[in-house]
Every structure is written in structure tokens, then in C-alpha cells.
Short mmCIF file of C-alpha atoms and ligand atoms in Angstrom, two decimals:
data_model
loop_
_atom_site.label_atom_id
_atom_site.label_comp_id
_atom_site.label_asym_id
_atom_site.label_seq_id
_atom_site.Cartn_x
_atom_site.Cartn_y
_atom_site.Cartn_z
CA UNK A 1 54.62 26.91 41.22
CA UNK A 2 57.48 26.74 44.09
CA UNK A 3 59.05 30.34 45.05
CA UNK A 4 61.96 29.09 45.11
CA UNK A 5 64.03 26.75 42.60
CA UNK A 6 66.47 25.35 45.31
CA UNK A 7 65.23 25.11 49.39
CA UNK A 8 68.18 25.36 51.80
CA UNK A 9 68.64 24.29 55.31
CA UNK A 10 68.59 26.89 58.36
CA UNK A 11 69.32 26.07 62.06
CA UNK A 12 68.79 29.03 64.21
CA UNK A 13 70.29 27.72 67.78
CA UNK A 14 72.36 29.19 70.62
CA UNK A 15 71.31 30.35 74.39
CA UNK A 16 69.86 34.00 73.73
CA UNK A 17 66.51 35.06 72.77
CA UNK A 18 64.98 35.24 68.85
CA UNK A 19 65.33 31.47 67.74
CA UNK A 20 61.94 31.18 67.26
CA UNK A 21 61.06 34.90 66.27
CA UNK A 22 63.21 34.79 63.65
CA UNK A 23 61.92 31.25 61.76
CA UNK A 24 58.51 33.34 62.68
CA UNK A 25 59.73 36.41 60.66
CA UNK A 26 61.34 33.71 57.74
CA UNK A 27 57.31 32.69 57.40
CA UNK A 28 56.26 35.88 57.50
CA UNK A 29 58.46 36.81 54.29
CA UNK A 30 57.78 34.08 52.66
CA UNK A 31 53.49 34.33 52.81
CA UNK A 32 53.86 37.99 52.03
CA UNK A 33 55.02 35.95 48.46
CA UNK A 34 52.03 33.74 47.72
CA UNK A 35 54.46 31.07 49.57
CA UNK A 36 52.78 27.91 51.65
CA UNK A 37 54.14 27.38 55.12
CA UNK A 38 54.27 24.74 57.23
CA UNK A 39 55.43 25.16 61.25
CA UNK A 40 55.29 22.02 63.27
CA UNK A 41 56.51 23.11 67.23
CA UNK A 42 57.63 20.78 69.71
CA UNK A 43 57.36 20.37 73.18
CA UNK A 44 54.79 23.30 72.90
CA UNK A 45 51.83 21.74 73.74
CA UNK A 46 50.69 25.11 75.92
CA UNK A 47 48.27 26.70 74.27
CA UNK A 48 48.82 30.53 75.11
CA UNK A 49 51.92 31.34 72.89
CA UNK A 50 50.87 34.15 70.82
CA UNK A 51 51.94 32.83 67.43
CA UNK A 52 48.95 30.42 67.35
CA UNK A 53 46.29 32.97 67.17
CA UNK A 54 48.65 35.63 65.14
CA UNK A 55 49.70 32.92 62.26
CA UNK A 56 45.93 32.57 61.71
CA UNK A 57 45.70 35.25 60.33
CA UNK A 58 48.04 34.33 57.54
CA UNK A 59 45.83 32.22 54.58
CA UNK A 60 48.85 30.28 53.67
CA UNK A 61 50.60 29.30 57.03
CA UNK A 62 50.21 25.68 59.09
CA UNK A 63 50.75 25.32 62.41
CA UNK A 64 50.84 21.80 64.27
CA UNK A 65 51.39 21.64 68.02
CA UNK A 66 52.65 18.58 69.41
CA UNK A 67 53.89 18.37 73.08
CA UNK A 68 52.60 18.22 76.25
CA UNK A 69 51.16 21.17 77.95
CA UNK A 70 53.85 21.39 80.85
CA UNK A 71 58.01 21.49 80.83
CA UNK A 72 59.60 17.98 79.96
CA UNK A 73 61.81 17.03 82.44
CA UNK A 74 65.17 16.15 80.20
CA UNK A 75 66.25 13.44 82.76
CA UNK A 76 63.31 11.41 83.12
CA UNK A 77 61.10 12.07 80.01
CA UNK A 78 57.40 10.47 79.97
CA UNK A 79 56.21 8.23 77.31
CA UNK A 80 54.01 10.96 76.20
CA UNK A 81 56.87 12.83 75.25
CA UNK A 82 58.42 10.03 72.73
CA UNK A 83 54.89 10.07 71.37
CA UNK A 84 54.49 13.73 71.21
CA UNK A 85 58.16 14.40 69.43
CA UNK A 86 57.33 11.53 67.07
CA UNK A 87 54.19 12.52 65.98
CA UNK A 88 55.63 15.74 64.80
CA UNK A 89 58.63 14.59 63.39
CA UNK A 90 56.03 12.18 60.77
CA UNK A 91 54.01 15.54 60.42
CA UNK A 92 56.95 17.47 59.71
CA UNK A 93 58.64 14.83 57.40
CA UNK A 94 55.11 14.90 55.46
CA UNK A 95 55.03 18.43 55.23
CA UNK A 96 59.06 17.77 53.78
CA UNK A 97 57.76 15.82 51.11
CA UNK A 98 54.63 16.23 50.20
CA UNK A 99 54.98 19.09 48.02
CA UNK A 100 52.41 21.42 49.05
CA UNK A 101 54.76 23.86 51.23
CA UNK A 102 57.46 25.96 50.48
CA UNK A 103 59.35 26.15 53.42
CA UNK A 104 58.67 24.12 56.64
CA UNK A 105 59.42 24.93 60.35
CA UNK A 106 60.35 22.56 62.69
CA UNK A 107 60.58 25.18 66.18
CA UNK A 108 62.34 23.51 69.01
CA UNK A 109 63.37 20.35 66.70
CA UNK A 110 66.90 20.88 68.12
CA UNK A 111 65.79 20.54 71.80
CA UNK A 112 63.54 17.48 71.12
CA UNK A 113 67.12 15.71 69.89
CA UNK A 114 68.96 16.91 73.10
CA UNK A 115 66.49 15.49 75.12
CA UNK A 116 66.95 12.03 72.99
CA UNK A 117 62.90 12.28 72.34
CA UNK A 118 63.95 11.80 68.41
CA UNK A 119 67.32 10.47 67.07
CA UNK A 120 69.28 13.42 64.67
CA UNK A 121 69.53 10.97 61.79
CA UNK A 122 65.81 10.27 61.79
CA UNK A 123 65.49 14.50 61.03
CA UNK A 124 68.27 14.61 58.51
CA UNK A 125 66.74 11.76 56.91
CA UNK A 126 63.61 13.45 56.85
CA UNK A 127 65.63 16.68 55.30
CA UNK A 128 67.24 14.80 52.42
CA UNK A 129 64.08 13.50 51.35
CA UNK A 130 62.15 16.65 51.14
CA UNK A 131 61.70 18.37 47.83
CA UNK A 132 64.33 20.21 46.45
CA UNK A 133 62.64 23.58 46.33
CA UNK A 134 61.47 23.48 50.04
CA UNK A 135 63.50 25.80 52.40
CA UNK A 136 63.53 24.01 55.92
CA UNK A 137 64.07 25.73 59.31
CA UNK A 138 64.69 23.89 62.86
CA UNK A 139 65.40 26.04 65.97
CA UNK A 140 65.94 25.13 69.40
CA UNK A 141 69.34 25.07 71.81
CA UNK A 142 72.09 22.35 71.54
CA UNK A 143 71.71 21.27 67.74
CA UNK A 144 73.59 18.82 67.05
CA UNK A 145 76.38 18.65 64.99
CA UNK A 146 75.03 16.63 62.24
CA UNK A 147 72.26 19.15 61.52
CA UNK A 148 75.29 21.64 61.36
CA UNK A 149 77.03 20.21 59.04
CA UNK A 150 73.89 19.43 56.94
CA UNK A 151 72.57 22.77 57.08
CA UNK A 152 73.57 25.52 54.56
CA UNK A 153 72.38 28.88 56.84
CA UNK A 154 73.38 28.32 61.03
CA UNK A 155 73.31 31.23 63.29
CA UNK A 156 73.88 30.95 66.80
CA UNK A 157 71.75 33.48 69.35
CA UNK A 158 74.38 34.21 71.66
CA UNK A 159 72.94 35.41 74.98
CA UNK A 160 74.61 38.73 76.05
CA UNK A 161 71.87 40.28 78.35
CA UNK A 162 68.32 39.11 79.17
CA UNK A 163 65.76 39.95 81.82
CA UNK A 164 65.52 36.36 83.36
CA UNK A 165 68.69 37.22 84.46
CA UNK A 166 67.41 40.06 86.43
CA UNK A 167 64.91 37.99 87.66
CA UNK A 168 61.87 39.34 85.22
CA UNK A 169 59.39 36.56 84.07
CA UNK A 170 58.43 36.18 80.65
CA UNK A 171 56.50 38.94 79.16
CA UNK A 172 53.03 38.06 76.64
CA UNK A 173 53.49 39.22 73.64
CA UNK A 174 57.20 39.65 73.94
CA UNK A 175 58.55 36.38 75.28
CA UNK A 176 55.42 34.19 74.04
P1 LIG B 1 61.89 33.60 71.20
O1 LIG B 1 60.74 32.62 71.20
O2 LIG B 1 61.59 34.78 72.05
O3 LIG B 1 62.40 33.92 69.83
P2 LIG B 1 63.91 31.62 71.55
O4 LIG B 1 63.13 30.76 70.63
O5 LIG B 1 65.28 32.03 71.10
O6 LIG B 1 63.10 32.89 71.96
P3 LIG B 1 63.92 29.45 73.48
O7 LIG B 1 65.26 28.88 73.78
O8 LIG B 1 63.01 28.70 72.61
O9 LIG B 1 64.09 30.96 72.97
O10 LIG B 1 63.25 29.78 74.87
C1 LIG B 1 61.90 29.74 75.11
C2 LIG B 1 61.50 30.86 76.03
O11 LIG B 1 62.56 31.30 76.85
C3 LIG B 1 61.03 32.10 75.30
O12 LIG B 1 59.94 32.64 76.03
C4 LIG B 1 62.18 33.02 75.34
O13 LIG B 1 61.80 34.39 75.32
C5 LIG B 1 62.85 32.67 76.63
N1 LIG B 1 64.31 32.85 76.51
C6 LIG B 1 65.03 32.93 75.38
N2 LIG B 1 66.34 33.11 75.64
C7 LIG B 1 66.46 33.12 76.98
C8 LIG B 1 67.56 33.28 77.91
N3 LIG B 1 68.80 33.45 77.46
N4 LIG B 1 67.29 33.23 79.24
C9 LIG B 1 66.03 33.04 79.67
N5 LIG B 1 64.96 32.91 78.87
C10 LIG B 1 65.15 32.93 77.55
MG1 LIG B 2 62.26 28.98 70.74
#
């Protein structure tokens, strides 16, 4: 049985930190319900962010990692890259329909479109075809407007303060 009747559409995007923390903390609420998650990341291919080993824990949560290990470069993106981002746009549009999950992740989607790795309408085709009960999440900076105005929950991370900008490097634990 789905835990929910009707899924809904969430794009967490913006410049400041907890875009990612928070589509952690939506799978986090909905295992502690019996629910079956699936998170497919891209351009994460590094294998050190803490999530991995922590969402093993967690019997009824999926993570795929596609990406390359090291930073794309947005103006001159490799082959591997196209690959990468379209292998986990099929496993995430699989997870979509397939039934099994209730909600499915797609972390750093958004930036994977701004980069041009996959086109917008290939994901919101993807979203209208997933079952009706399955809540879907994509984070990541610069989403574009027609995952906006498909979505029904957006909510922009506005940066007002972070340590980068005093020149402190990302933390383990905290930052990944
Ligand atoms: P988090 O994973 O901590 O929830 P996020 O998903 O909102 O952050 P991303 O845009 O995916 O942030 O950035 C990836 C990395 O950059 C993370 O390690 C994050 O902590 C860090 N970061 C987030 N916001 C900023 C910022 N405004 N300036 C510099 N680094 C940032
Ligand atoms: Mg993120």
C-alpha cells in the first residue's frame, strides 16, 4: 500500500546551503512510515559524502550514484558526463514509474539541466509519467523554470551567510 494517495512535486533550489539536507530529512520522514525511497544523485560520483554510508542504515532507502568522481567543468563537459546524467535520469524515471517507491529523489537534477547534461523536458516527462501516489524531489541551483511551474512545493535556499565566504573549506559531516 502507497503512504500517500496523491505524490506532489518539490524543487528545493537557490544559492545557500540545505538543498540536499532537506530532500535528506523528506526521506528520513518518510522511512520512519514504512515508506520506500528512492535517491538517485548526480554529478556525485565521489564517494566520501556521508549520506552513502548513513542512508544504509535505513531498510527502505535506495541510493544510486551516477557522476564522475571530480567537478564537471560546465563549459566544456566530457562525454562521460552526458553518460553519467543519462544513466540516472533512466534510473530515476524507473524508480518514477515502477511502483515500488514512494517518493523519489533526484539531488542535483537541477544542476545536471544547467549544465545542458539532460534536457528539462526529458525530467518533466519523466515526472508526468510517474505514479500518481509518488512524491518526487529534485534539488540543485538554477532550476529551470519549467520544473517551477510543474512543481507543486518550490523553496528557494537563499544564501545570507556561509563560511566559504570566510574562506572555511567544507566541513565532514556538516557540509558532506
Ligand atoms: P547541503 O548538501 O549542505 O544541504 P546544498 O545541497 O544546498 O547543501 P549545493 O549547492 O548542492 O548545496 O552545494 C554542494 C556543496 O557546497 C555542499 O557541501 C554545501 O555545503 C556547499 N554549499 C552550499 N551552499 C553554499 C554556498 N552558498 N557557498 C559555498 N558552498 C556552499
Ligand atoms: Mg546539494
Amino acid at each position: 500500500m502507497p503512504v500517500l494517495e496523491r505524490g506532489l512535486i518539490h524543487v528545493y533550489t537557490g544559492d545557500g546551503k540545505g538543498k540536499t539536507t532537506c530532500a535528506l530529512g523528506a526521506a528520513l520522514r518518510m522511512a520512519g512510515h514504512g515508506g520506500k525511497v528512492a535517491i538517485v544523485q548526480f554529478l556525485k560520483g565521489w564517494s566520501f559524502y556521508g549520506e552513502i554510508a548513513g542512508l544504509s542504515y535505513l531498510p527502505n532507502v535506495r541510493l544510486e550514484k551516477t557522476g564522475r568522481a571530480e567537478f564537471v567543468d560546465k563549459r566544456a563537459p566530457l562525454l562521460d558526463d552526458f553518460a553519467e546524467a543519462e544513466r540516472g535520469l533512466t534510473l530515476a524515471e524507473g524508480f518514477l514509474v515502477s511502483g515500488s517507491f514512494d517518493m523519489v529523489i533526484m539531488d542535483e537534477i537541477n544542476v545536471a539541466i544547467d549544465y545542458g547534461l539532460i534536457p528539462a523536458r526529458s525530467v518533466v516527462g519523466a515526472l508526468r509519467r510517474r505514479q500518481p501516489w509518488v512524491e518526487a524531489i529534485l534539488t540543485g541551483r538554477n532550476a529551470p523554470g519549467e520544473l517551477i511551474a510543474l512543481a507543486d512545493v518550490v523553496t528557494e535556499m537563499r544564501e545570507i551567510k556561509h563560511p566559504f565566504k570566510k574562506g572555511l573549506a567544507s566541513r565532514m559531516g556538516v557540509d558532506f
